[in-house]
């Protein structure tokens, strides 16, 4: 394979990976809230997870991969802000990566709630699980301020993509409404439409990226290519 062919293949892989992640990651989050026993039953995880431990594990896995892949998808969005809204995009991108990575790590607390729920009355199980989550290592290692970096960072990153001319205005509006609005309603069926909003918005950007030709995608690279940067 020639050097030019290798660069085209590398550029195509990055473009397809970025577009696919922007579609898949938020869809996994929407699927997670749909299958979560806590969405339709008791909002106390120690109780709902014990009611249906299989779906409890499925929702944990779906949330884990959704949030982990969202962190990777942020790199695809950063490619679209190489020339415009650069500062905002990269600050928001770093916040998104750190925030969603921290969210994914917190999914390990789900089995704790499930284990306590199987062995103790609901109130005691909730108290014990709460004590685990209130440990300083959990609070300051995973929760504060890291979770909030993702909650704020993703909407700001889509604002940067919009300012760069690579998304419609309704994309950051839907992402902000979904991410921030979901915090204002009790976790349950009302959460589903809020989680669906980022899926529509980010998915539209993902489709846009997949429809780009190699030249369109490569046009975002700097004119002086680096060691791993294809030429435009």
mmCIF file of C-alpha atoms in Angstrom:
data_model
loop_
_atom_site.group_PDB
_atom_site.id
_atom_site.type_symbol
_atom_site.label_atom_id
_atom_site.label_comp_id
_atom_site.label_asym_id
_atom_site.label_seq_id
_atom_site.Cartn_x
_atom_site.Cartn_y
_atom_site.Cartn_z
ATOM 1 C CA UNK A 1 0.000 0.000 0.000
ATOM 2 C CA UNK A 2 1.298 3.445 -0.899
ATOM 3 C CA UNK A 3 1.793 6.161 1.712
ATOM 4 C CA UNK A 4 -1.121 8.110 0.241
ATOM 5 C CA UNK A 5 -3.337 5.024 0.400
ATOM 6 C CA UNK A 6 -2.408 4.446 4.029
ATOM 7 C CA UNK A 7 -3.306 8.054 4.869
ATOM 8 C CA UNK A 8 -6.682 7.713 3.156
ATOM 9 C CA UNK A 9 -7.377 4.459 5.020
ATOM 10 C CA UNK A 10 -6.393 6.062 8.332
ATOM 11 C CA UNK A 11 -8.588 9.087 7.660
ATOM 12 C CA UNK A 12 -11.525 6.876 6.671
ATOM 13 C CA UNK A 13 -11.184 4.778 9.812
ATOM 14 C CA UNK A 14 -11.241 7.886 12.023
ATOM 15 C CA UNK A 15 -14.246 9.315 10.212
ATOM 16 C CA UNK A 16 -16.281 6.096 10.362
ATOM 17 C CA UNK A 17 -15.327 5.512 14.000
ATOM 18 C CA UNK A 18 -16.301 9.066 14.983
ATOM 19 C CA UNK A 19 -19.626 8.982 13.145
ATOM 20 C CA UNK A 20 -20.542 5.538 14.434
ATOM 21 C CA UNK A 21 -19.741 6.370 18.062
ATOM 22 C CA UNK A 22 -21.892 9.497 17.948
ATOM 23 C CA UNK A 23 -24.826 7.320 16.867
ATOM 24 C CA UNK A 24 -24.229 4.285 19.070
ATOM 25 C CA UNK A 25 -23.208 5.890 22.391
ATOM 26 C CA UNK A 26 -26.391 7.929 23.048
ATOM 27 C CA UNK A 27 -28.580 5.088 21.762
ATOM 28 C CA UNK A 28 -27.078 2.790 24.388
ATOM 29 C CA UNK A 29 -27.962 5.347 27.046
ATOM 30 C CA UNK A 30 -31.565 5.489 25.830
ATOM 31 C CA UNK A 31 -31.741 1.692 25.800
ATOM 32 C CA UNK A 32 -30.349 1.593 29.345
ATOM 33 C CA UNK A 33 -33.119 3.735 30.817
ATOM 34 C CA UNK A 34 -35.753 1.679 28.985
ATOM 35 C CA UNK A 35 -34.557 -1.670 30.398
ATOM 36 C CA UNK A 36 -33.652 -0.354 33.851
ATOM 37 C CA UNK A 37 -35.955 -1.967 36.456
ATOM 38 C CA UNK A 38 -35.747 1.266 38.436
ATOM 39 C CA UNK A 39 -37.383 3.173 35.590
ATOM 40 C CA UNK A 40 -40.625 1.247 35.958
ATOM 41 C CA UNK A 41 -40.500 0.127 39.597
ATOM 42 C CA UNK A 42 -39.075 1.302 42.893
ATOM 43 C CA UNK A 43 -36.627 4.155 42.370
ATOM 44 C CA UNK A 44 -34.454 2.759 45.161
ATOM 45 C CA UNK A 45 -31.781 0.741 43.380
ATOM 46 C CA UNK A 46 -31.359 -1.658 46.271
ATOM 47 C CA UNK A 47 -35.013 -2.651 45.758
ATOM 48 C CA UNK A 48 -35.462 -2.469 41.977
ATOM 49 C CA UNK A 49 -32.178 -4.249 41.245
ATOM 50 C CA UNK A 50 -33.260 -7.086 43.513
ATOM 51 C CA UNK A 51 -36.610 -7.325 41.716
ATOM 52 C CA UNK A 52 -34.922 -8.070 38.373
ATOM 53 C CA UNK A 53 -31.177 -8.694 38.775
ATOM 54 C CA UNK A 54 -30.728 -9.681 35.114
ATOM 55 C CA UNK A 55 -32.055 -6.411 33.732
ATOM 56 C CA UNK A 56 -30.221 -4.579 36.497
ATOM 57 C CA UNK A 57 -26.939 -5.919 35.149
ATOM 58 C CA UNK A 58 -27.949 -5.216 31.549
ATOM 59 C CA UNK A 59 -28.730 -1.571 32.294
ATOM 60 C CA UNK A 60 -25.423 -1.168 34.137
ATOM 61 C CA UNK A 61 -23.491 -2.522 31.160
ATOM 62 C CA UNK A 62 -25.435 -0.326 28.725
ATOM 63 C CA UNK A 63 -24.829 2.808 30.777
ATOM 64 C CA UNK A 64 -21.152 1.908 31.214
ATOM 65 C CA UNK A 65 -20.507 1.528 27.499
ATOM 66 C CA UNK A 66 -22.685 4.503 26.589
ATOM 67 C CA UNK A 67 -20.738 6.864 28.813
ATOM 68 C CA UNK A 68 -17.344 5.377 27.999
ATOM 69 C CA UNK A 69 -18.019 5.598 24.258
ATOM 70 C CA UNK A 70 -19.335 9.152 24.658
ATOM 71 C CA UNK A 71 -15.898 10.102 25.975
ATOM 72 C CA UNK A 72 -14.329 8.617 22.834
ATOM 73 C CA UNK A 73 -16.964 10.212 20.597
ATOM 74 C CA UNK A 74 -15.922 13.609 21.944
ATOM 75 C CA UNK A 75 -12.661 13.245 20.012
ATOM 76 C CA UNK A 76 -14.665 12.983 16.802
ATOM 77 C CA UNK A 77 -16.461 16.229 17.624
ATOM 78 C CA UNK A 78 -13.125 17.872 18.368
ATOM 79 C CA UNK A 79 -12.040 17.154 14.810
ATOM 80 C CA UNK A 80 -14.855 19.417 13.596
ATOM 81 C CA UNK A 81 -13.580 22.367 15.625
ATOM 82 C CA UNK A 82 -9.986 22.380 14.448
ATOM 83 C CA UNK A 83 -10.454 25.684 12.580
ATOM 84 C CA UNK A 84 -13.333 27.505 14.314
ATOM 85 C CA UNK A 85 -14.447 27.668 17.977
ATOM 86 C CA UNK A 86 -11.145 25.952 18.766
ATOM 87 C CA UNK A 87 -10.670 27.156 22.351
ATOM 88 C CA UNK A 88 -14.269 26.509 23.405
ATOM 89 C CA UNK A 89 -14.281 23.141 21.664
ATOM 90 C CA UNK A 90 -11.098 21.845 23.268
ATOM 91 C CA UNK A 91 -11.945 23.054 26.767
ATOM 92 C CA UNK A 92 -15.428 21.536 26.511
ATOM 93 C CA UNK A 93 -13.979 18.409 24.926
ATOM 94 C CA UNK A 94 -11.597 17.846 27.829
ATOM 95 C CA UNK A 95 -14.467 18.356 30.278
ATOM 96 C CA UNK A 96 -16.577 15.824 28.368
ATOM 97 C CA UNK A 97 -13.878 13.155 28.288
ATOM 98 C CA UNK A 98 -13.094 13.449 32.008
ATOM 99 C CA UNK A 99 -16.740 13.748 33.029
ATOM 100 C CA UNK A 100 -18.108 10.815 31.067
ATOM 101 C CA UNK A 101 -15.144 8.655 31.998
ATOM 102 C CA UNK A 102 -15.947 9.322 35.646
ATOM 103 C CA UNK A 103 -19.621 8.513 35.095
ATOM 104 C CA UNK A 104 -18.680 5.162 33.611
ATOM 105 C CA UNK A 105 -16.478 4.309 36.595
ATOM 106 C CA UNK A 106 -19.365 4.939 38.991
ATOM 107 C CA UNK A 107 -21.357 2.089 37.429
ATOM 108 C CA UNK A 108 -19.337 -0.228 39.673
ATOM 109 C CA UNK A 109 -21.526 0.995 42.531
ATOM 110 C CA UNK A 110 -24.564 -0.724 40.986
ATOM 111 C CA UNK A 111 -23.552 -4.226 42.130
ATOM 112 C CA UNK A 112 -23.082 -2.796 45.630
ATOM 113 C CA UNK A 113 -26.716 -1.671 45.732
ATOM 114 C CA UNK A 114 -27.839 -4.996 44.286
ATOM 115 C CA UNK A 115 -25.827 -7.022 46.812
ATOM 116 C CA UNK A 116 -27.165 -5.057 49.780
ATOM 117 C CA UNK A 117 -30.703 -5.212 48.388
ATOM 118 C CA UNK A 118 -30.616 -9.010 48.299
ATOM 119 C CA UNK A 119 -29.470 -9.324 51.907
ATOM 120 C CA UNK A 120 -31.061 -6.497 53.860
ATOM 121 C CA UNK A 121 -34.438 -4.760 54.164
ATOM 122 C CA UNK A 122 -34.869 -1.896 51.697
ATOM 123 C CA UNK A 123 -34.233 0.913 54.177
ATOM 124 C CA UNK A 124 -31.110 -0.713 55.572
ATOM 125 C CA UNK A 125 -29.849 -1.572 52.106
ATOM 126 C CA UNK A 126 -30.255 2.051 51.004
ATOM 127 C CA UNK A 127 -28.431 3.258 54.116
ATOM 128 C CA UNK A 128 -25.502 0.890 53.579
ATOM 129 C CA UNK A 129 -25.240 1.689 49.872
ATOM 130 C CA UNK A 130 -25.353 5.395 50.725
ATOM 131 C CA UNK A 131 -22.478 4.980 53.140
ATOM 132 C CA UNK A 132 -20.396 3.369 50.394
ATOM 133 C CA UNK A 133 -21.177 6.189 47.959
ATOM 134 C CA UNK A 134 -20.392 8.804 50.612
ATOM 135 C CA UNK A 135 -16.846 7.569 51.155
ATOM 136 C CA UNK A 136 -14.407 10.444 50.461
ATOM 137 C CA UNK A 137 -12.574 8.369 47.864
ATOM 138 C CA UNK A 138 -15.790 7.923 45.903
ATOM 139 C CA UNK A 139 -17.009 11.497 46.316
ATOM 140 C CA UNK A 140 -13.771 13.276 45.453
ATOM 141 C CA UNK A 141 -12.294 10.592 43.235
ATOM 142 C CA UNK A 142 -15.275 10.075 40.932
ATOM 143 C CA UNK A 143 -18.139 12.432 41.734
ATOM 144 C CA UNK A 144 -17.154 16.011 42.608
ATOM 145 C CA UNK A 145 -16.492 17.875 40.393
ATOM 146 C CA UNK A 146 -15.840 15.281 37.722
ATOM 147 C CA UNK A 147 -19.407 14.202 36.909
ATOM 148 C CA UNK A 148 -20.449 17.794 36.431
ATOM 149 C CA UNK A 149 -17.658 18.392 33.944
ATOM 150 C CA UNK A 150 -19.387 15.962 31.588
ATOM 151 C CA UNK A 151 -22.861 17.329 32.255
ATOM 152 C CA UNK A 152 -21.708 20.835 31.321
ATOM 153 C CA UNK A 153 -18.989 19.858 28.857
ATOM 154 C CA UNK A 154 -21.053 17.892 26.333
ATOM 155 C CA UNK A 155 -23.608 20.675 25.695
ATOM 156 C CA UNK A 156 -20.763 23.206 25.406
ATOM 157 C CA UNK A 157 -18.915 20.942 22.982
ATOM 158 C CA UNK A 158 -21.954 20.774 20.717
ATOM 159 C CA UNK A 159 -22.228 24.571 20.945
ATOM 160 C CA UNK A 160 -18.666 24.733 19.620
ATOM 161 C CA UNK A 161 -19.549 22.332 16.789
ATOM 162 C CA UNK A 162 -22.529 24.548 15.911
ATOM 163 C CA UNK A 163 -20.367 27.687 15.989
ATOM 164 C CA UNK A 164 -17.929 25.906 13.690
ATOM 165 C CA UNK A 165 -20.775 25.506 11.200
ATOM 166 C CA UNK A 166 -20.914 21.717 11.485
ATOM 167 C CA UNK A 167 -24.324 21.308 13.147
ATOM 168 C CA UNK A 168 -27.728 22.980 13.182
ATOM 169 C CA UNK A 169 -28.643 25.211 16.123
ATOM 170 C CA UNK A 170 -31.069 22.618 17.449
ATOM 171 C CA UNK A 171 -28.257 20.112 18.055
ATOM 172 C CA UNK A 172 -26.770 21.891 21.112
ATOM 173 C CA UNK A 173 -30.307 22.884 22.170
ATOM 174 C CA UNK A 174 -31.457 19.249 22.233
ATOM 175 C CA UNK A 175 -28.291 18.026 23.946
ATOM 176 C CA UNK A 176 -28.584 20.690 26.651
ATOM 177 C CA UNK A 177 -32.300 20.027 27.116
ATOM 178 C CA UNK A 178 -31.711 16.286 27.388
ATOM 179 C CA UNK A 179 -28.671 16.301 29.660
ATOM 180 C CA UNK A 180 -29.744 19.130 31.956
ATOM 181 C CA UNK A 181 -33.493 18.449 31.793
ATOM 182 C CA UNK A 182 -33.050 14.856 32.931
ATOM 183 C CA UNK A 183 -31.695 16.198 36.209
ATOM 184 C CA UNK A 184 -34.903 18.114 36.901
ATOM 185 C CA UNK A 185 -37.307 15.162 36.788
ATOM 186 C CA UNK A 186 -37.394 12.073 39.025
ATOM 187 C CA UNK A 187 -35.609 9.136 37.432
ATOM 188 C CA UNK A 188 -38.284 7.064 35.717
ATOM 189 C CA UNK A 189 -40.383 7.032 32.547
ATOM 190 C CA UNK A 190 -40.048 10.832 32.269
ATOM 191 C CA UNK A 191 -36.291 10.350 31.820
ATOM 192 C CA UNK A 192 -36.732 8.450 28.555
ATOM 193 C CA UNK A 193 -37.592 11.428 26.309
ATOM 194 C CA UNK A 194 -34.752 13.437 27.833
ATOM 195 C CA UNK A 195 -32.238 10.673 27.094
ATOM 196 C CA UNK A 196 -33.692 10.388 23.578
ATOM 197 C CA UNK A 197 -32.902 14.049 22.829
ATOM 198 C CA UNK A 198 -29.096 13.665 22.809
ATOM 199 C CA UNK A 199 -29.514 10.466 20.788
ATOM 200 C CA UNK A 200 -31.305 12.425 18.047
ATOM 201 C CA UNK A 201 -28.937 15.394 18.186
ATOM 202 C CA UNK A 202 -25.611 13.541 18.356
ATOM 203 C CA UNK A 203 -26.893 10.918 15.930
ATOM 204 C CA UNK A 204 -27.563 13.626 13.359
ATOM 205 C CA UNK A 205 -23.955 14.798 13.636
ATOM 206 C CA UNK A 206 -22.797 11.201 13.377
ATOM 207 C CA UNK A 207 -24.777 10.706 10.166
ATOM 208 C CA UNK A 208 -23.334 13.958 8.798
ATOM 209 C CA UNK A 209 -19.804 12.694 9.482
ATOM 210 C CA UNK A 210 -20.482 9.294 7.881
ATOM 211 C CA UNK A 211 -21.776 11.025 4.764
ATOM 212 C CA UNK A 212 -18.617 13.103 4.421
ATOM 213 C CA UNK A 213 -16.216 12.122 1.707
ATOM 214 C CA UNK A 214 -12.560 11.521 2.576
ATOM 215 C CA UNK A 215 -11.642 14.952 1.216
ATOM 216 C CA UNK A 216 -14.294 16.705 3.320
ATOM 217 C CA UNK A 217 -13.087 15.007 6.489
ATOM 218 C CA UNK A 218 -9.409 15.595 5.684
ATOM 219 C CA UNK A 219 -10.115 19.291 5.052
ATOM 220 C CA UNK A 220 -10.277 19.818 8.813
ATOM 221 C CA UNK A 221 -6.669 18.748 9.287
ATOM 222 C CA UNK A 222 -3.976 21.442 9.476
ATOM 223 C CA UNK A 223 -2.214 22.157 6.205
ATOM 224 C CA UNK A 224 1.101 21.145 7.770
ATOM 225 C CA UNK A 225 0.448 17.509 8.700
ATOM 226 C CA UNK A 226 1.984 16.064 11.805
ATOM 227 C CA UNK A 227 3.290 12.574 12.413
ATOM 228 C CA UNK A 228 -0.171 11.009 12.659
ATOM 229 C CA UNK A 229 -2.201 13.664 10.824
ATOM 230 C CA UNK A 230 -3.194 12.964 7.207
ATOM 231 C CA UNK A 231 -2.580 15.742 4.724
ATOM 232 C CA UNK A 232 -5.585 17.711 3.525
#
